[in-house]
Coordinates of C-alpha atoms and ligand atoms in Angstrom, one line a residue:
Chain A
M1 CA -33.6 -17.3 18.0
L2 CA -35.7 -17.2 14.9
Y3 CA -36.9 -13.7 14.0
P4 CA -40.1 -12.9 12.1
R5 CA -39.1 -12.4 8.5
P6 CA -39.3 -8.6 8.3
I7 CA -37.0 -8.2 11.3
A8 CA -34.6 -10.7 10.0
R9 CA -34.4 -8.8 6.8
L10 CA -33.9 -5.5 8.6
L11 CA -31.1 -7.0 10.7
E12 CA -29.5 -8.4 7.5
E13 CA -29.4 -4.9 5.9
L14 CA -28.3 -3.1 9.1
E15 CA -25.4 -5.5 9.5
K16 CA -24.1 -4.4 6.1
L17 CA -23.4 -0.9 7.6
P18 CA -19.9 0.0 8.6
G19 CA -19.2 -0.6 12.3
I20 CA -22.6 -2.4 12.8
G21 CA -22.3 -5.9 14.1
P22 CA -25.2 -8.3 15.1
K23 CA -25.5 -6.8 18.5
S24 CA -25.8 -3.2 17.3
A25 CA -28.2 -4.2 14.5
Q26 CA -30.5 -5.8 17.1
R27 CA -30.4 -2.7 19.3
I28 CA -31.3 -0.5 16.3
A29 CA -34.1 -2.8 15.2
Y30 CA -35.6 -2.9 18.7
H31 CA -35.4 0.9 18.9
I32 CA -37.2 1.2 15.6
L33 CA -40.0 -1.1 16.8
R34 CA -40.4 0.7 20.1
E35 CA -40.7 4.2 18.5
P36 CA -44.0 5.4 17.0
P37 CA -44.6 4.3 13.4
N38 CA -43.8 7.7 11.9
F39 CA -40.2 7.4 13.1
A40 CA -39.7 4.5 10.8
E41 CA -41.3 6.4 7.9
K42 CA -39.2 9.5 8.5
L43 CA -36.0 7.4 8.7
S44 CA -36.7 5.4 5.6
Q45 CA -37.7 8.6 3.7
A46 CA -34.5 10.3 4.8
V47 CA -32.5 7.3 3.5
V48 CA -34.2 7.2 0.2
D49 CA -34.0 11.0 -0.3
T50 CA -30.4 11.1 0.5
R51 CA -29.6 8.4 -1.9
A52 CA -31.8 9.9 -4.6
K53 CA -30.9 13.6 -4.3
I54 CA -27.2 13.6 -3.3
R55 CA -24.6 13.5 -6.0
D56 CA -21.1 14.6 -6.7
C57 CA -20.6 18.4 -7.1
S58 CA -19.6 18.7 -10.8
R59 CA -16.7 21.1 -9.8
C60 CA -15.2 19.8 -6.6
F61 CA -16.6 16.3 -6.3
S62 CA -17.8 16.8 -2.8
L63 CA -21.4 15.8 -1.9
S64 CA -24.0 18.1 -3.4
E65 CA -27.7 18.4 -3.7
G66 CA -27.5 20.2 -7.0
E67 CA -25.1 20.6 -9.9
L68 CA -22.8 22.7 -7.6
C69 CA -22.2 22.3 -3.8
P70 CA -22.9 25.3 -1.5
I71 CA -19.1 26.0 -1.3
C72 CA -18.6 26.1 -5.0
Q73 CA -21.7 28.4 -5.3
D74 CA -20.5 30.8 -2.6
D75 CA -19.0 33.9 -4.3
R76 CA -17.3 35.0 -1.0
R77 CA -15.0 31.9 -1.1
D78 CA -11.5 32.6 -2.5
R79 CA -11.5 30.9 -5.9
A80 CA -7.7 31.2 -6.2
S81 CA -7.0 28.7 -3.5
L82 CA -7.8 24.9 -3.7
C83 CA -7.6 22.6 -0.8
V84 CA -7.3 19.0 -2.0
V85 CA -8.7 16.3 0.3
A86 CA -9.4 12.6 0.0
E87 CA -13.0 12.4 1.2
P88 CA -16.0 14.7 1.8
R89 CA -15.6 14.1 5.6
D90 CA -12.0 15.5 5.4
L91 CA -13.5 18.6 3.7
M92 CA -15.9 18.9 6.7
A93 CA -13.0 18.6 9.1
V94 CA -11.2 21.5 7.5
E95 CA -14.4 23.5 7.2
N96 CA -15.2 23.0 10.9
T97 CA -11.9 24.8 11.8
G98 CA -13.5 28.0 10.2
T99 CA -10.1 29.2 9.2
Y100 CA -10.0 28.3 5.5
R101 CA -11.9 30.5 3.0
G102 CA -10.8 28.9 -0.3
C103 CA -12.4 26.2 -2.3
Y104 CA -11.9 22.4 -2.3
H105 CA -11.3 19.4 -4.5
V106 CA -12.3 16.0 -3.3
L107 CA -10.2 13.1 -4.7
Q108 CA -12.6 10.4 -3.5
G109 CA -9.8 8.3 -2.1
H110 CA -6.1 7.9 -1.9
L111 CA -3.6 6.1 -4.2
S112 CA -2.9 2.6 -3.1
P113 CA -0.9 0.7 -5.7
I114 CA -0.9 -2.5 -3.7
D115 CA -4.7 -2.5 -3.7
G116 CA -4.8 -1.6 -7.4
I117 CA -6.1 1.9 -6.7
G118 CA -4.4 4.1 -9.3
P119 CA -4.7 7.7 -10.5
D120 CA -7.6 6.9 -12.8
D121 CA -9.7 5.7 -9.8
L122 CA -9.4 9.1 -8.2
R123 CA -10.6 12.6 -9.4
I124 CA -7.1 13.7 -10.3
D125 CA -7.7 14.5 -14.0
P126 CA -10.5 17.0 -13.2
L127 CA -8.1 18.6 -10.6
I128 CA -5.4 19.1 -13.2
Q129 CA -8.1 20.5 -15.5
R130 CA -9.2 23.0 -12.9
V131 CA -5.6 24.2 -12.5
R132 CA -5.1 24.3 -16.2
E133 CA -8.1 26.7 -16.5
G134 CA -5.8 29.2 -14.8
A135 CA -7.6 31.0 -12.0
I136 CA -5.9 29.0 -9.3
S137 CA -2.8 30.3 -7.6
E138 CA -2.3 27.8 -4.7
V139 CA -3.1 24.1 -4.3
I140 CA -3.0 22.9 -0.7
L141 CA -2.6 19.2 -0.4
A142 CA -4.4 18.0 2.7
T143 CA -4.3 14.2 2.2
N144 CA -4.0 11.9 5.2
P145 CA -0.6 11.7 6.9
T146 CA -0.3 8.0 5.9
V147 CA 1.8 6.2 3.3
E148 CA -1.1 6.3 0.9
G149 CA -1.9 9.9 1.6
D150 CA 1.8 10.9 1.1
A151 CA 2.0 8.9 -2.1
T152 CA -1.1 10.8 -3.4
A153 CA 0.3 14.2 -2.4
L154 CA 3.7 13.4 -4.1
Y155 CA 2.0 12.2 -7.2
I156 CA -0.2 15.3 -7.5
A157 CA 2.7 17.6 -6.7
E158 CA 4.7 16.1 -9.5
L159 CA 1.8 16.5 -12.0
L160 CA 1.4 20.1 -11.0
R161 CA 5.1 21.0 -11.3
P162 CA 4.8 22.4 -14.9
F163 CA 2.0 24.8 -13.8
P164 CA 2.5 28.2 -12.4
V165 CA 0.8 27.4 -9.1
R166 CA 2.1 27.3 -5.5
V167 CA 1.7 23.7 -4.3
T168 CA 1.8 23.3 -0.5
Q169 CA 1.2 20.4 1.8
L170 CA -0.3 20.7 5.3
A171 CA 2.3 20.8 8.0
M172 CA 2.7 17.6 9.9
G173 CA 3.2 18.4 13.5
L174 CA 2.9 17.3 17.1
P175 CA -0.5 16.7 18.4
V176 CA -1.8 19.6 20.5
G177 CA -1.6 19.0 24.2
G178 CA 0.9 16.1 24.1
D179 CA 4.4 15.8 25.5
L180 CA 7.2 15.9 22.9
D181 CA 8.9 12.9 24.3
Y182 CA 5.8 10.8 23.8
A183 CA 5.7 11.4 20.1
D184 CA 7.0 8.8 17.7
Q185 CA 10.1 9.6 15.6
V186 CA 8.2 9.9 12.3
T187 CA 6.0 12.6 13.8
I188 CA 9.0 14.4 15.3
A189 CA 10.9 14.2 12.0
R190 CA 8.0 15.6 10.1
A191 CA 7.4 18.4 12.6
F192 CA 11.1 19.3 12.1
E193 CA 10.6 19.5 8.4
G194 CA 7.6 21.8 8.9
R195 CA 9.2 24.1 11.5
R196 CA 8.6 27.8 11.0
L197 CA 10.5 31.0 11.6
M198 CA 9.5 32.9 14.8
Chain B
M1 CA 13.4 -15.9 28.6
I2 CA 10.4 -17.7 27.4
V3 CA 7.3 -18.1 29.4
E4 CA 4.3 -19.9 28.1
A5 CA 0.8 -19.1 29.4
F6 CA -0.7 -21.8 27.2
P7 CA -0.1 -25.2 28.8
A8 CA -0.8 -26.8 25.5
A9 CA 1.9 -24.8 23.9
L10 CA 4.6 -26.3 26.2
S11 CA 4.6 -29.4 24.0
S12 CA 5.3 -27.4 20.8
P13 CA 8.7 -28.2 19.4
T14 CA 9.8 -24.6 18.8
N15 CA 9.2 -21.5 20.8
K16 CA 9.4 -18.6 18.5
G17 CA 9.8 -15.0 19.7
D18 CA 9.6 -13.6 23.2
V19 CA 6.5 -15.1 24.6
G20 CA 5.0 -13.6 27.7
S21 CA 1.7 -13.7 29.5
E22 CA -0.7 -10.9 30.2
A23 CA -3.1 -10.9 33.1
S24 CA -6.6 -11.5 31.7
P25 CA -9.8 -12.9 33.2
D26 CA -9.7 -16.1 31.3
N27 CA -5.9 -16.3 31.3
R28 CA -5.9 -17.3 27.7
I29 CA -4.3 -14.3 26.1
R30 CA -0.7 -14.8 25.2
T31 CA 1.5 -12.0 23.9
T32 CA 4.5 -12.3 21.6
T33 CA 6.9 -9.6 20.7
M34 CA 8.4 -9.9 17.3
S35 CA 10.6 -8.1 14.9
G36 CA 8.3 -7.2 12.0
I37 CA 7.8 -5.2 8.8
V38 CA 4.3 -4.0 7.8
L39 CA 3.5 -5.3 4.4
R40 CA 0.0 -3.7 4.1
Q41 CA -2.9 -2.3 6.0
R42 CA -6.6 -1.8 5.6
P43 CA -9.1 0.1 7.6
L44 CA -11.4 -1.8 10.0
G45 CA -14.5 -0.1 11.3
E46 CA -14.1 3.6 12.2
R47 CA -10.9 3.7 14.2
D48 CA -8.9 0.5 13.6
R49 CA -6.7 -1.0 11.1
I50 CA -5.8 -4.6 10.1
V51 CA -2.1 -4.8 9.5
T52 CA -0.3 -7.6 7.7
L53 CA 3.2 -8.1 9.2
Y54 CA 6.1 -10.1 8.0
T55 CA 7.9 -11.1 11.2
R56 CA 11.2 -12.8 11.7
E57 CA 9.8 -15.1 14.3
R58 CA 6.5 -16.2 12.8
G59 CA 6.5 -15.2 9.2
K60 CA 3.4 -13.5 7.8
L61 CA 0.5 -12.7 10.1
A62 CA -2.4 -10.3 10.3
A63 CA -3.3 -8.4 13.5
V64 CA -5.8 -5.7 14.5
A65 CA -4.3 -2.4 15.5
K66 CA -7.0 -0.9 17.6
G67 CA -7.4 2.9 17.4
A68 CA -4.6 3.1 14.9
R69 CA -6.4 5.6 12.7
Q70 CA -6.7 8.1 15.4
P71 CA -3.9 10.7 15.0
R72 CA -2.7 10.4 18.7
S73 CA -2.6 6.6 18.7
K74 CA 0.9 5.2 19.3
L75 CA 0.0 2.5 16.8
A76 CA -0.7 5.1 14.0
A77 CA 2.9 5.3 12.8
M78 CA 3.6 1.7 13.7
S79 CA 0.8 0.4 11.4
Q80 CA 2.0 2.2 8.3
P81 CA 3.2 0.0 5.4
L82 CA 7.0 -0.2 4.9
T83 CA 7.8 0.2 8.6
H84 CA 10.1 -1.9 10.6
G85 CA 9.6 -2.3 14.3
R86 CA 9.1 -4.5 17.3
Y87 CA 5.5 -5.6 17.5
T88 CA 3.7 -7.1 20.4
V89 CA 0.8 -9.2 19.3
A90 CA -1.8 -10.7 21.7
R91 CA -3.2 -13.9 20.3
G92 CA -6.9 -14.4 20.7
K93 CA -9.2 -17.0 19.3
S94 CA -9.2 -15.5 15.8
L95 CA -7.1 -12.5 14.6
G96 CA -4.2 -11.3 16.8
V97 CA -4.3 -7.9 18.4
L98 CA -1.4 -5.5 18.1
T99 CA -1.0 -4.2 21.6
Q100 CA 2.2 -2.2 21.3
G101 CA 5.2 -1.5 19.2
T102 CA 8.5 0.3 19.0
L103 CA 9.8 1.8 15.8
E104 CA 13.1 0.5 14.5
D105 CA 13.0 2.2 11.1
P106 CA 10.1 4.0 9.4
F107 CA 12.0 4.2 6.1
F108 CA 11.2 7.9 6.1
R109 CA 13.4 8.7 3.0
L110 CA 11.9 5.8 1.0
K111 CA 8.4 7.3 1.6
Q112 CA 9.4 10.7 0.4
D113 CA 10.4 9.4 -3.1
L114 CA 7.5 8.2 -5.1
L115 CA 9.5 6.0 -7.5
R116 CA 11.5 4.2 -4.8
M117 CA 8.3 3.7 -2.8
A118 CA 6.6 2.2 -5.9
F119 CA 9.5 -0.3 -6.4
A120 CA 9.5 -1.3 -2.7
T121 CA 5.7 -1.7 -2.9
C122 CA 6.1 -4.2 -5.8
A123 CA 8.6 -6.2 -3.6
V124 CA 6.2 -6.2 -0.7
E125 CA 3.2 -7.2 -2.7
L126 CA 5.1 -10.1 -4.3
L127 CA 6.2 -11.3 -0.8
D128 CA 2.7 -10.9 0.5
K129 CA 1.2 -12.9 -2.3
T130 CA 3.7 -15.8 -2.3
V131 CA 4.5 -16.6 1.3
P132 CA 2.0 -18.7 3.4
E133 CA 0.6 -17.4 6.7
E134 CA 2.6 -18.1 9.8
D135 CA 5.5 -19.9 8.2
A136 CA 8.6 -18.5 9.7
A137 CA 11.6 -17.9 7.4
A138 CA 14.3 -15.7 8.8
D139 CA 16.0 -15.6 5.4
I140 CA 12.9 -14.1 3.8
F141 CA 12.6 -11.5 6.6
N142 CA 16.3 -10.6 6.3
L143 CA 15.9 -10.3 2.5
L144 CA 13.0 -7.9 2.9
L145 CA 14.7 -5.8 5.5
A146 CA 17.9 -5.5 3.5
S147 CA 16.0 -4.7 0.3
L148 CA 14.1 -1.9 2.0
Y149 CA 17.4 -0.3 2.9
E150 CA 18.6 -0.8 -0.6
F151 CA 15.4 0.7 -2.1
Q152 CA 16.0 3.7 0.0
I153 CA 19.6 4.4 -1.2
D154 CA 20.5 2.4 -4.3
P155 CA 21.1 4.5 -7.4
V156 CA 19.1 2.0 -9.5
P157 CA 16.1 0.9 -7.4
E158 CA 14.8 -1.2 -10.4
L159 CA 17.8 -3.5 -10.0
V160 CA 17.1 -3.9 -6.3
L161 CA 13.6 -5.1 -7.3
R162 CA 15.0 -7.6 -9.8
S163 CA 17.6 -8.8 -7.3
F164 CA 14.8 -9.2 -4.7
E165 CA 12.6 -11.2 -7.1
L166 CA 15.5 -13.6 -7.9
E167 CA 16.4 -14.1 -4.3
L168 CA 12.8 -14.6 -3.2
L169 CA 12.3 -17.1 -6.0
H170 CA 15.4 -18.9 -4.8
L171 CA 14.2 -19.0 -1.2
L172 CA 10.8 -20.2 -2.3
G173 CA 12.4 -22.9 -4.4
Y174 CA 11.5 -21.5 -7.8
L175 CA 14.8 -20.0 -8.9
P176 CA 14.9 -19.8 -12.7
T177 CA 17.7 -21.8 -14.4
L178 CA 20.2 -19.4 -15.8
K179 CA 23.4 -21.3 -16.4
R180 CA 22.0 -24.5 -18.0
C181 CA 19.2 -25.3 -20.4
S182 CA 16.1 -25.6 -18.3
R183 CA 14.8 -28.4 -20.6
C184 CA 17.8 -30.6 -21.5
N185 CA 20.2 -29.5 -18.8
S186 CA 23.1 -28.9 -21.1
P187 CA 25.4 -26.1 -19.9
L188 CA 25.2 -22.7 -21.6
A189 CA 29.0 -22.1 -21.7
D190 CA 30.7 -18.8 -22.2
L191 CA 27.7 -16.6 -22.1
H192 CA 29.7 -13.4 -22.2
R193 CA 31.4 -14.4 -25.4
H194 CA 28.1 -15.1 -27.0
A195 CA 26.6 -12.1 -28.8
G196 CA 23.3 -13.7 -29.6
S197 CA 20.1 -14.2 -27.7
Y198 CA 18.3 -17.0 -25.9
L199 CA 14.8 -17.8 -25.0
F200 CA 13.7 -17.6 -21.4
S201 CA 10.8 -20.0 -20.9
P202 CA 8.6 -19.7 -17.8
Q203 CA 7.1 -23.1 -18.8
F204 CA 10.5 -25.0 -18.6
G205 CA 11.7 -22.8 -15.7
G206 CA 14.4 -20.7 -17.2
I207 CA 16.8 -20.4 -20.2
V208 CA 16.5 -22.9 -23.0
C209 CA 19.3 -23.8 -25.4
R210 CA 19.0 -23.5 -29.2
D211 CA 18.1 -27.1 -29.7
C212 CA 15.2 -26.9 -27.2
Q213 CA 13.8 -23.6 -28.4
R214 CA 11.2 -25.2 -30.7
H215 CA 9.6 -27.0 -27.8
T216 CA 8.7 -23.9 -25.8
R217 CA 5.4 -22.1 -26.5
C218 CA 5.4 -18.9 -24.5
S219 CA 8.8 -17.4 -24.0
V220 CA 10.7 -14.1 -23.7
T221 CA 13.8 -13.4 -25.8
V222 CA 16.8 -12.4 -23.6
T223 CA 20.3 -11.5 -24.7
A224 CA 23.3 -13.3 -23.3
Q225 CA 24.2 -10.1 -21.6
T226 CA 20.9 -9.9 -19.8
I227 CA 21.4 -13.5 -18.5
E228 CA 24.9 -12.5 -17.4
I229 CA 23.3 -9.6 -15.4
M230 CA 20.8 -11.9 -13.7
V231 CA 23.6 -14.3 -12.8
A232 CA 25.6 -11.4 -11.4
L233 CA 22.5 -10.2 -9.4
R234 CA 22.3 -13.7 -7.9
S235 CA 26.0 -13.8 -7.0
G236 CA 25.4 -11.6 -4.0
D237 CA 28.4 -9.5 -5.0
P238 CA 27.4 -5.9 -5.6
M239 CA 30.7 -5.2 -7.4
A240 CA 29.9 -8.0 -9.9
V241 CA 26.8 -6.1 -11.0
R242 CA 28.5 -2.7 -11.0
R243 CA 31.2 -3.8 -13.4
L244 CA 28.5 -4.6 -16.0
T245 CA 27.0 -2.1 -18.4
I246 CA 23.3 -2.3 -18.2
T247 CA 21.3 -1.0 -21.1
P248 CA 17.5 -0.1 -21.0
R249 CA 17.1 -3.1 -23.2
N250 CA 18.6 -5.4 -20.6
M251 CA 16.4 -3.8 -18.0
Q252 CA 13.3 -4.4 -20.1
E253 CA 14.2 -8.0 -20.8
M254 CA 14.8 -8.8 -17.2
R255 CA 11.5 -7.1 -16.2
R256 CA 9.5 -9.1 -18.8
A257 CA 11.3 -12.4 -18.2
L258 CA 10.8 -12.3 -14.4
S259 CA 7.3 -11.0 -14.5
E260 CA 6.2 -13.7 -16.9
F261 CA 8.1 -16.3 -14.8
I262 CA 6.4 -15.2 -11.6
Q263 CA 3.0 -15.1 -13.3
Y264 CA 3.4 -18.6 -14.7
R265 CA 5.2 -20.4 -11.9
L266 CA 3.6 -18.7 -8.9
D267 CA 0.3 -17.7 -10.5
V268 CA 0.7 -14.2 -9.1
N269 CA -0.5 -11.0 -10.7
L270 CA 0.8 -7.9 -9.1
K271 CA -1.3 -4.8 -8.9
S272 CA 1.5 -2.5 -7.8
T273 CA 3.3 -2.8 -11.2
Q274 CA 0.5 -0.9 -12.9
F275 CA 1.3 2.1 -10.8
L276 CA 5.0 1.7 -11.5
D277 CA 4.3 1.6 -15.2
R278 CA 2.1 4.6 -14.9
L279 CA 4.8 6.6 -13.0
R280 CA 7.4 5.8 -15.6
W281 CA 5.0 6.8 -18.4
M282 CA 4.2 10.0 -16.6
R283 CA 7.8 10.9 -16.3
S284 CA 8.4 10.4 -20.0
H285 CA 5.3 12.3 -20.9
P286 CA 4.9 15.4 -18.7
V287 CA 1.5 17.1 -18.7
P288 CA 1.6 20.3 -20.8
P289 CA 0.3 23.3 -18.8
V290 CA -1.8 24.5 -21.8
E291 CA -3.8 22.2 -24.0
Ligands
ZN301 ZN1 -18.3 21.8 -5.1
ZN302 ZN1 18.2 -27.7 -24.2

């Protein structure tokens, strides 16, 4: 079917979004057309505003509306503790637990030598700089439990070795609510490594 | 036992892997269980991964591991690079779908050591970039699997990589000439008694004798001892290598000679070597805590 040109253009743009195929793009386009016109205006304004106003926090490299993100501005956060994550959405996942009161550092990716993603493609230098400034006593590495995530954590841990900071990595354990005998051997091996005294 | 659900496949000359059928509405899904090693992975959509496997039965192939990025997925650990397992792949119209797997070896210790992992990644990338899709070669599979074990325990993982490169070049039909002149074919006798150095020419395909040196444009200088080490690596006898004294210079010459050879002959540029170089540099230049 041949769409009128504006719809065809909208579909083309929507299909560039992650996880949106031709079917979903069509559904979204029809939805936009069925809603009152101010819906489309509000949506497009929100897209434009987000793109224009959001940038990297100059300290932690998370998403921010101003120079510093709300967490970096918050005096009640523990400035001596840094939790290192790969992406802003990982920061949100830790934040949503409500248990961590320290600050963050967002690397904006993981190391992946086979894809040519090296240390200079990540925000590793500014992390070392933050540690060098001296107010930090613990760095918690919360990268993904994947080969790339582990490589990133190992690399950063090695860089931080000369510094007087405690470097820890999140415990890798068994998924809550699962049976032990269903877990794979890597998960069990890592849960053993991360066992604690009771 | 081999069961074919595809009538057309009955006429195929070779049946590779354990082929079974799975109930499906159109009865066109065929599953195969293979021994495989994950070469690389990349995310697909929000929850899935595309994994590139090197399998004993079908060579290199890519498959979608649905839900593999969710922590509870059974495919999460199976779809990690440098993992050996039994993989069941359902073959659809386009990309295969990884339906289940059982771990054989996750190479846990390899992944806890950054340098060893970096060497193993170079081997995996070289393999990924040089073998064609779905071209079964049990020799190549065995080489990769054996090398992963070696990368995990060998005191000199760099030699494991050099040995892997030479053996892979041999299996792909590109082995550099090491015992004769690669231009005029005259034998290079008594290398070990020779103190001098030779030129290694990617253009001619290996060592060139003194008379032929002037014909080669781009080349790497290698000492007779370095050539001897490469010959020993190819001999398949670990003791032959251990008997030799290997200096940093020998290591560097081999690294340069093989990397230029691979670039010239196979037109492959490896990305993983950048990280390896970076890691080496970092270890020789630790970051000072105070500037
Ligand atoms: Zn911030
Ligand atoms: Zn010659």
